[in-house]
PDB file of C-alpha atoms in Angstrom:
ATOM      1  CA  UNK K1399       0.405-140.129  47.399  1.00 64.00           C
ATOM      2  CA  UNK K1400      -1.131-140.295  43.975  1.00 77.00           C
ATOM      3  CA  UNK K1401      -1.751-137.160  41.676  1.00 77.00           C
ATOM      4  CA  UNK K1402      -5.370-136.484  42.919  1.00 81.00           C
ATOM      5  CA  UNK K1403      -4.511-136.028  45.979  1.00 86.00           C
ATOM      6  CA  UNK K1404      -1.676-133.940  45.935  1.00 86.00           C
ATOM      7  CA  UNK K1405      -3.614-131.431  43.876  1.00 89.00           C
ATOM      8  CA  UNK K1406      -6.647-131.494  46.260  1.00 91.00           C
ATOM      9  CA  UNK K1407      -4.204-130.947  49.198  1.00 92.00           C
ATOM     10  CA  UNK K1408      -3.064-128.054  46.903  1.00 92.00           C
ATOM     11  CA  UNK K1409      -6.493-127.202  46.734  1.00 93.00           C
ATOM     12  CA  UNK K1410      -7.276-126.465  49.819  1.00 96.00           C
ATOM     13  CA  UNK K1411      -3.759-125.356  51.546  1.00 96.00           C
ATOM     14  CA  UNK K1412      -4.062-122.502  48.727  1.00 96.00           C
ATOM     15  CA  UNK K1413      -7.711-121.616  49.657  1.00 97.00           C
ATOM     16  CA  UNK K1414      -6.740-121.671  53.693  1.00 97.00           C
ATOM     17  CA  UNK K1415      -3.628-119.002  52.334  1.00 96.00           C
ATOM     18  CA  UNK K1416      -6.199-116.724  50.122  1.00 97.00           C
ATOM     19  CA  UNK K1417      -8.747-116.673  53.172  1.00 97.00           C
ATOM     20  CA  UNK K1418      -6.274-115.652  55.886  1.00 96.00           C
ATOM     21  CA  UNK K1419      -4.988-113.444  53.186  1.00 96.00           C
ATOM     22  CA  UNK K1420      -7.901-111.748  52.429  1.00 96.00           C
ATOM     23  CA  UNK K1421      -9.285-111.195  55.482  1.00 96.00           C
ATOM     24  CA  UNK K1422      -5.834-108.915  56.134  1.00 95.00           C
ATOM     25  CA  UNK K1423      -6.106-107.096  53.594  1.00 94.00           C
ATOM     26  CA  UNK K1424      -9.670-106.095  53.985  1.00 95.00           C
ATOM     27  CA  UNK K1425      -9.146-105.116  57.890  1.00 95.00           C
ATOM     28  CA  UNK K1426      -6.171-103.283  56.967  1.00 94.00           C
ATOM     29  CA  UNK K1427      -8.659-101.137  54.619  1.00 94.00           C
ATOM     30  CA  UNK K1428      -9.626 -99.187  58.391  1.00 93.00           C
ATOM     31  CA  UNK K1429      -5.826 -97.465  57.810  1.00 91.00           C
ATOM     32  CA  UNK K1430      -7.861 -95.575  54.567  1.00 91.00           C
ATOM     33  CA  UNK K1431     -10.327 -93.528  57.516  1.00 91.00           C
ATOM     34  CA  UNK K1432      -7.526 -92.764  59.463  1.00 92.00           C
ATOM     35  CA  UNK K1433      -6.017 -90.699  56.738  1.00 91.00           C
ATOM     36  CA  UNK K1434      -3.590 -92.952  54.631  1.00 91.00           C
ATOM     37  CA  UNK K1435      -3.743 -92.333  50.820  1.00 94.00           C
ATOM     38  CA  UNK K1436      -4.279 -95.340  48.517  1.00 94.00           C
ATOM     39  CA  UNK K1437      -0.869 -95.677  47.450  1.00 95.00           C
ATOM     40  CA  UNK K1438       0.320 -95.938  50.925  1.00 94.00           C
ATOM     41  CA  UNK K1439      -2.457 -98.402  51.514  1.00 94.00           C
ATOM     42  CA  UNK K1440      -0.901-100.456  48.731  1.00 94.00           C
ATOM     43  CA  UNK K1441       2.868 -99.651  49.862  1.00 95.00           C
ATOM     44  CA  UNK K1442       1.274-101.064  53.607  1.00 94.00           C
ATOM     45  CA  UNK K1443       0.277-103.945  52.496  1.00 94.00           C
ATOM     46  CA  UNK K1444       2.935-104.996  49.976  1.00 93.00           C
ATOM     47  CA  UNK K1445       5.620-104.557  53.259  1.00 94.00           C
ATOM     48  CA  UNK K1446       3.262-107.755  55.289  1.00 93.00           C
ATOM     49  CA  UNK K1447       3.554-111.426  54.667  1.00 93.00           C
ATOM     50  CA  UNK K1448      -0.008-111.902  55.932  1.00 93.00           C
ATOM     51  CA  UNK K1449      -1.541-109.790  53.242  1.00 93.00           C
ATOM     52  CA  UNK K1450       0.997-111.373  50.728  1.00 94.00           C
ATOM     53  CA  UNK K1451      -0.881-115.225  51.573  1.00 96.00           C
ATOM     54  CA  UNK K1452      -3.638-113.117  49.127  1.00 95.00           C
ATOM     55  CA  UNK K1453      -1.672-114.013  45.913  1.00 95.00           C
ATOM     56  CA  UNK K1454       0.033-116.874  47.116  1.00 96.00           C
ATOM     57  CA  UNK K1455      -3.000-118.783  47.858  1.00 96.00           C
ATOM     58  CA  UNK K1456      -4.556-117.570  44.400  1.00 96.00           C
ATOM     59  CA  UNK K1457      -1.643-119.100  42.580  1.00 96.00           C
ATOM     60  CA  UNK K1458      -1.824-122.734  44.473  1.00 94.00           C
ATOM     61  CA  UNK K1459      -5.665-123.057  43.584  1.00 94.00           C
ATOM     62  CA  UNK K1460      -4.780-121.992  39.542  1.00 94.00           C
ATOM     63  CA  UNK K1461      -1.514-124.419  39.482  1.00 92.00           C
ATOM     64  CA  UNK K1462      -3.556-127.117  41.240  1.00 90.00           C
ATOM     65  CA  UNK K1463      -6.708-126.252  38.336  1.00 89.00           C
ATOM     66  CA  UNK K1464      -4.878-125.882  35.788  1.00 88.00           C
ATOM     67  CA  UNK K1465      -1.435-127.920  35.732  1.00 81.00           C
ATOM     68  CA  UNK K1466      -2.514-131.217  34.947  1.00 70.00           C
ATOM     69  CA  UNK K1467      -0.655-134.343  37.052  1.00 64.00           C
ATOM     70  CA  UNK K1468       2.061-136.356  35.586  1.00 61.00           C
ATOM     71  CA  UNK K1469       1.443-139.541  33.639  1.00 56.00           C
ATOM     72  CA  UNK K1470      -1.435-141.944  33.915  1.00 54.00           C
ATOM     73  CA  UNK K1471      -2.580-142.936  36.802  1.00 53.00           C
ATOM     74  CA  UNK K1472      -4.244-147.091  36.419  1.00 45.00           C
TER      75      UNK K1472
END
């Protein structure tokens, strides 16, 4: 598997993570009507993995943008 590659799979495994990430997070934001402060909105969604996908995912796309691949590839 050359270099490319493995940083486009990284690509797009770490956009599919931010998505399903994101999307929790934002339908968790109903808990604010219900009465929750913000702080326990934050404490909420710190405690579940889906919600933590969020910054996982970001940090695949940056180290797969940013890292560059090791050696030359001919």
């Amino acid at each position: 598997m050359s270099v490319l590659s493995y940083r486009i799979f990284m690509l797009f495994t770490g956009f599919g993570l931010s998505v399903v990430g994101g999307i929790s997070t934002i339908a968790y934001l109903n808990l604010l009507t219900t009465g929750f402060e913000f702080r326990d909105y934050l404490y909420y969604i710190s405690t579940h993995i889906e919600c933590l996908l969020l910054p996982l995912g970001m940090m695949l796309i940056w180290f797969s943008l940013y890292f560059p691949g090791v050696g030359k590839e001919d």
